[in-house]
Amino acid sequence: MKTRNLKIVIAGGGSTYTPGIVQALIKSREKLNFNEICLYDIDEARIEDMYLIVKYQLESEGLANEVKLSSTLDPEKAFTKSDFVFSQIRVGGMKMREVDEKIPLKYGIVGQETCGLGGFSYGLRTIGEIIKLVGYILKYAPNAWILNYTNPETIVSEAVRRVYPNIRMINACDMTISIEETIARDYGYDRKNWIPIYYGLNHFGWYHSIYDISVDRDIMPEILERLKSDGLKAADFNAGDKTWQEAWDMLAKISTNFPGAIPNNYLEYYLYSEETVEKMNPEYTRANMIMDGREKRTKAMANKIRQHVDEKILDFNFGEHGQYIVDMAVSILNNDHGRYMLIVENKGAIPNLRDDAMVEVPAYVGRNGVEPISLRFDIPDFHKGLMEAQNASEKLLVDAYFEKSYNKALQAFTLNQTVPNANIAKDVLDEFILANKGYWPELN
Ligand code: NAD
Ligand code: G6P
Ligand code: MN
């Protein structure tokens, strides 16, 4: 494997997360010696804006001569000679995210990017495109590492596993890092001392313990006490974003009502679906907030650069998001065996769960890829039951894609734990079929 003069490609380069990733890349350049960044996308306008922003970032750090920057809509140009591909595409863009969120809300059920039926709509849109993307990478750079965080992750990774079982692809989500970071900052811990054990499906799991090496014991019981007595406050980087504060409030509520494990905040959509629906505005959802916020700010940044405005231009802070992806690439390159929560085929990692489930568990990352740990304990029935239903519904959805089966899609929608009955499942499915014309396969 090449260890210097690396070429890094960001697929979905027009994403508003790109500047945060580039910032982390620049910070880590001593450990990840790249001399080329390529932004690959399907949307010319978005990639033009992002090219300007990244160029500005490189110039500000005095790296414009050392690092070649390119942007392209051509997969051959993008992936040829690439070493790492960071994959963050959003099939259908924010406009379709808005549809995913609003259609279920019309029927009084959860409308969310990755959870519930919104996540299923997004999943059926994304499978074909991610398989195409992976196909390009295998064709033009068969040895490249793909670090994927394209959502909905369990569905995406399950579909890719079926087509390319031995691929050099790492599926990661920043949510556990964000939960840990938020808890550590609010309660005054240093997360670097932690060895957490977590298990679940993506956006659907629990902490089993958090061993803190500075005190040599499991500190999860005291964190659970704090969650119960004080709640959890958003960290600086997402303070002011009311959606995140609401998510942390729900995390505290779940851990208080179901003591013994710190939950992933996304479980709120399954355990308290009515309450979350009540808080949502069916006319103005998270997609609208992002389009009016992050997307506009990014556009404005690019325009200021175009107009040579002389003021603080870069305005982004995604917490640990960019850094964790870059750290993972460093861990592969330097064979560091950093430990991350990753989405992998179970194969005994969670002993009492089916082997072919895509689960999220701790894993070590090195030059030979991902080495997940085995928990070596059985998870409790409450978690197991919830996960089995969720896993079966996700698998049925992926079956529906490959078999082009309406029946499987209806089963998947009905089994989803945000859905109260089969009538609603069918109504929402039929409406999604119309709304996703051209994106979904035709279901028969
Ligand atoms: P975004 O819409 O801002 O950016 C996505 C970009 O992908 C756009 O520029 C779009 O044109 C491009 N794109 C769409 N289809 C493409 C294709 N087939 N090939 C190449 N490019 C394509 O979205 P975002 O909010 O930045 O999110 C990007 C993705 O990352 C989403 O899937 C999101 O859910 C995911 N995400 C995951 C995590 C995680 O923890 N796993 C965290 C943040 C974001
Ligand atoms: C977290 C999750 C991601 C999700 C993102 C949504 O980072 O882990 O999977 O895509 O939140 O954030 P947004 O600001 O786009 O709603
Ligand atoms: Mn995630």
mmCIF file with all atom_site columns, C-alpha atoms and ligand atoms in Angstrom, residues 11-12 14-17 40-43 46 88-91 93-94 97 113 122 129 133 149-151 153 172-175 294-295 321 324, ligand 1:
data_model
loop_
_atom_site.group_PDB
_atom_site.id
_atom_site.type_symbol
_atom_site.label_atom_id
_atom_site.label_alt_id
_atom_site.label_comp_id
_atom_site.label_asym_id
_atom_site.label_entity_id
_atom_site.label_seq_id
_atom_site.pdbx_PDB_ins_code
_atom_site.Cartn_x
_atom_site.Cartn_y
_atom_site.Cartn_z
_atom_site.occupancy
_atom_site.B_iso_or_equiv
_atom_site.pdbx_formal_charge
_atom_site.auth_seq_id
_atom_site.auth_comp_id
_atom_site.auth_asym_id
_atom_site.auth_atom_id
_atom_site.pdbx_PDB_model_num
ATOM   1  C CA  . ALA A 1 11  ? -17.575 11.062 -3.117 1.00 0.00 ? 11  ALA A CA  1
ATOM   2  C CA  . GLY A 1 12  ? -20.476 13.393 -2.545 1.00 0.00 ? 12  GLY A CA  1
ATOM   3  C CA  . GLY A 1 14  ? -20.554 18.789 -2.669 1.00 0.00 ? 14  GLY A CA  1
ATOM   4  C CA  . SER A 1 15  ? -21.754 17.841 0.825  1.00 0.00 ? 15  SER A CA  1
ATOM   5  C CA  . THR A 1 16  ? -21.804 20.543 3.445  1.00 0.00 ? 16  THR A CA  1
ATOM   6  C CA  . TYR A 1 17  ? -19.712 18.184 5.599  1.00 0.00 ? 17  TYR A CA  1
ATOM   7  C CA  . TYR A 1 40  ? -16.488 13.773 -6.927 1.00 0.00 ? 40  TYR A CA  1
ATOM   8  C CA  . ASP A 1 41  ? -20.192 14.527 -7.243 1.00 0.00 ? 41  ASP A CA  1
ATOM   9  C CA  . ILE A 1 42  ? -23.087 14.430 -9.697 1.00 0.00 ? 42  ILE A CA  1
ATOM   10 C CA  . ASP A 1 43  ? -24.123 18.045 -9.145 1.00 0.00 ? 43  ASP A CA  1
ATOM   11 C CA  . ARG A 1 46  ? -22.603 22.120 -5.598 1.00 0.00 ? 46  ARG A CA  1
ATOM   12 C CA  . GLN A 1 88  ? -21.064 10.587 1.757  1.00 0.00 ? 88  GLN A CA  1
ATOM   13 C CA  . ILE A 1 89  ? -23.661 10.746 -0.975 1.00 0.00 ? 89  ILE A CA  1
ATOM   14 C CA  . ARG A 1 90  ? -27.264 11.769 -0.413 1.00 0.00 ? 90  ARG A CA  1
ATOM   15 C CA  . VAL A 1 91  ? -29.379 10.253 -3.161 1.00 0.00 ? 91  VAL A CA  1
ATOM   16 C CA  . GLY A 1 93  ? -30.665 15.459 -1.995 1.00 0.00 ? 93  GLY A CA  1
ATOM   17 C CA  . MET A 1 94  ? -32.373 17.444 0.747  1.00 0.00 ? 94  MET A CA  1
ATOM   18 C CA  . ARG A 1 97  ? -35.135 14.023 2.513  1.00 0.00 ? 97  ARG A CA  1
ATOM   19 C CA  . GLU A 1 113 ? -33.968 10.740 7.748  1.00 0.00 ? 113 GLU A CA  1
ATOM   20 C CA  . TYR A 1 122 ? -34.143 6.778  1.601  1.00 0.00 ? 122 TYR A CA  1
ATOM   21 C CA  . GLU A 1 129 ? -26.521 4.318  -6.377 1.00 0.00 ? 129 GLU A CA  1
ATOM   22 C CA  . LEU A 1 133 ? -20.453 3.941  -6.799 1.00 0.00 ? 133 LEU A CA  1
ATOM   23 C CA  . TYR A 1 149 ? -20.928 6.904  6.108  1.00 0.00 ? 149 TYR A CA  1
ATOM   24 C CA  . THR A 1 150 ? -23.660 7.269  3.504  1.00 0.00 ? 150 THR A CA  1
ATOM   25 C CA  . ASN A 1 151 ? -27.022 6.687  5.163  1.00 0.00 ? 151 ASN A CA  1
ATOM   26 C CA  . GLU A 1 153 ? -26.111 2.809  6.980  1.00 0.00 ? 153 GLU A CA  1
ATOM   27 C CA  . ALA A 1 172 ? -19.001 4.000  10.211 1.00 0.00 ? 172 ALA A CA  1
ATOM   28 C CA  . CYS A 1 173 ? -21.395 6.334  11.976 1.00 0.00 ? 173 CYS A CA  1
ATOM   29 C CA  . ASP A 1 174 ? -20.435 9.342  14.079 1.00 0.00 ? 174 ASP A CA  1
ATOM   30 C CA  . MET A 1 175 ? -23.347 8.997  16.514 1.00 0.00 ? 175 MET A CA  1
ATOM   31 C CA  . ARG A 1 294 ? -26.298 24.722 6.679  1.00 0.00 ? 294 ARG A CA  1
ATOM   32 C CA  . GLU A 1 295 ? -26.937 24.778 2.919  1.00 0.00 ? 295 GLU A CA  1
ATOM   33 C CA  . HIS A 1 321 ? -17.405 14.194 12.449 1.00 0.00 ? 321 HIS A CA  1
ATOM   34 C CA  . TYR A 1 324 ? -13.118 10.445 13.169 1.00 0.00 ? 324 TYR A CA  1
HETATM 35 P P1  . NAD B 2 .   ? -25.709 16.774 1.140  1.00 0.00 ? 1   NAD B P1  1
HETATM 36 O O1  . NAD B 2 .   ? -26.942 16.667 0.305  1.00 0.00 ? 1   NAD B O1  1
HETATM 37 O O2  . NAD B 2 .   ? -25.292 18.083 1.690  1.00 0.00 ? 1   NAD B O2  1
HETATM 38 O O3  . NAD B 2 .   ? -24.464 16.225 0.289  1.00 0.00 ? 1   NAD B O3  1
HETATM 39 C C1  . NAD B 2 .   ? -24.480 15.034 -0.424 1.00 0.00 ? 1   NAD B C1  1
HETATM 40 C C2  . NAD B 2 .   ? -23.809 15.217 -1.776 1.00 0.00 ? 1   NAD B C2  1
HETATM 41 O O4  . NAD B 2 .   ? -23.882 13.963 -2.482 1.00 0.00 ? 1   NAD B O4  1
HETATM 42 C C3  . NAD B 2 .   ? -24.473 16.246 -2.695 1.00 0.00 ? 1   NAD B C3  1
HETATM 43 O O5  . NAD B 2 .   ? -23.527 17.205 -3.121 1.00 0.00 ? 1   NAD B O5  1
HETATM 44 C C4  . NAD B 2 .   ? -25.031 15.419 -3.850 1.00 0.00 ? 1   NAD B C4  1
HETATM 45 O O6  . NAD B 2 .   ? -25.006 16.099 -5.090 1.00 0.00 ? 1   NAD B O6  1
HETATM 46 C C5  . NAD B 2 .   ? -24.081 14.237 -3.848 1.00 0.00 ? 1   NAD B C5  1
HETATM 47 N N1  . NAD B 2 .   ? -24.576 13.024 -4.505 1.00 0.00 ? 1   NAD B N1  1
HETATM 48 C C6  . NAD B 2 .   ? -25.837 12.531 -4.517 1.00 0.00 ? 1   NAD B C6  1
HETATM 49 N N2  . NAD B 2 .   ? -25.867 11.380 -5.216 1.00 0.00 ? 1   NAD B N2  1
HETATM 50 C C7  . NAD B 2 .   ? -24.601 11.132 -5.645 1.00 0.00 ? 1   NAD B C7  1
HETATM 51 C C8  . NAD B 2 .   ? -23.999 10.092 -6.399 1.00 0.00 ? 1   NAD B C8  1
HETATM 52 N N3  . NAD B 2 .   ? -24.719 9.069  -6.876 1.00 0.00 ? 1   NAD B N3  1
HETATM 53 N N4  . NAD B 2 .   ? -22.673 10.157 -6.663 1.00 0.00 ? 1   NAD B N4  1
HETATM 54 C C9  . NAD B 2 .   ? -21.940 11.197 -6.192 1.00 0.00 ? 1   NAD B C9  1
HETATM 55 N N5  . NAD B 2 .   ? -22.460 12.208 -5.474 1.00 0.00 ? 1   NAD B N5  1
HETATM 56 C C10 . NAD B 2 .   ? -23.781 12.176 -5.202 1.00 0.00 ? 1   NAD B C10 1
HETATM 57 O O7  . NAD B 2 .   ? -25.910 15.709 2.304  1.00 0.00 ? 1   NAD B O7  1
HETATM 58 P P2  . NAD B 2 .   ? -25.194 15.654 3.725  1.00 0.00 ? 1   NAD B P2  1
HETATM 59 O O8  . NAD B 2 .   ? -26.151 16.141 4.735  1.00 0.00 ? 1   NAD B O8  1
HETATM 60 O O9  . NAD B 2 .   ? -23.880 16.239 3.636  1.00 0.00 ? 1   NAD B O9  1
HETATM 61 O O10 . NAD B 2 .   ? -25.068 14.094 3.929  1.00 0.00 ? 1   NAD B O10 1
HETATM 62 C C11 . NAD B 2 .   ? -24.303 13.276 3.059  1.00 0.00 ? 1   NAD B C11 1
HETATM 63 C C12 . NAD B 2 .   ? -24.471 11.828 3.446  1.00 0.00 ? 1   NAD B C12 1
HETATM 64 O O11 . NAD B 2 .   ? -23.763 11.544 4.646  1.00 0.00 ? 1   NAD B O11 1
HETATM 65 C C13 . NAD B 2 .   ? -25.910 11.411 3.740  1.00 0.00 ? 1   NAD B C13 1
HETATM 66 O O12 . NAD B 2 .   ? -26.116 10.085 3.324  1.00 0.00 ? 1   NAD B O12 1
HETATM 67 C C14 . NAD B 2 .   ? -26.011 11.514 5.236  1.00 0.00 ? 1   NAD B C14 1
HETATM 68 O O13 . NAD B 2 .   ? -27.054 10.780 5.737  1.00 0.00 ? 1   NAD B O13 1
HETATM 69 C C15 . NAD B 2 .   ? -24.656 10.967 5.598  1.00 0.00 ? 1   NAD B C15 1
HETATM 70 N N6  . NAD B 2 .   ? -24.155 11.256 6.951  1.00 0.00 ? 1   NAD B N6  1
HETATM 71 C C16 . NAD B 2 .   ? -23.839 10.191 7.693  1.00 0.00 ? 1   NAD B C16 1
HETATM 72 C C17 . NAD B 2 .   ? -23.312 10.359 8.945  1.00 0.00 ? 1   NAD B C17 1
HETATM 73 C C18 . NAD B 2 .   ? -23.032 9.138  9.752  1.00 0.00 ? 1   NAD B C18 1
HETATM 74 O O14 . NAD B 2 .   ? -22.840 9.211  10.927 1.00 0.00 ? 1   NAD B O14 1
HETATM 75 N N7  . NAD B 2 .   ? -22.985 7.955  9.163  1.00 0.00 ? 1   NAD B N7  1
HETATM 76 C C19 . NAD B 2 .   ? -23.110 11.637 9.450  1.00 0.00 ? 1   NAD B C19 1
HETATM 77 C C20 . NAD B 2 .   ? -23.439 12.724 8.649  1.00 0.00 ? 1   NAD B C20 1
HETATM 78 C C21 . NAD B 2 .   ? -23.948 12.526 7.381  1.00 0.00 ? 1   NAD B C21 1
#
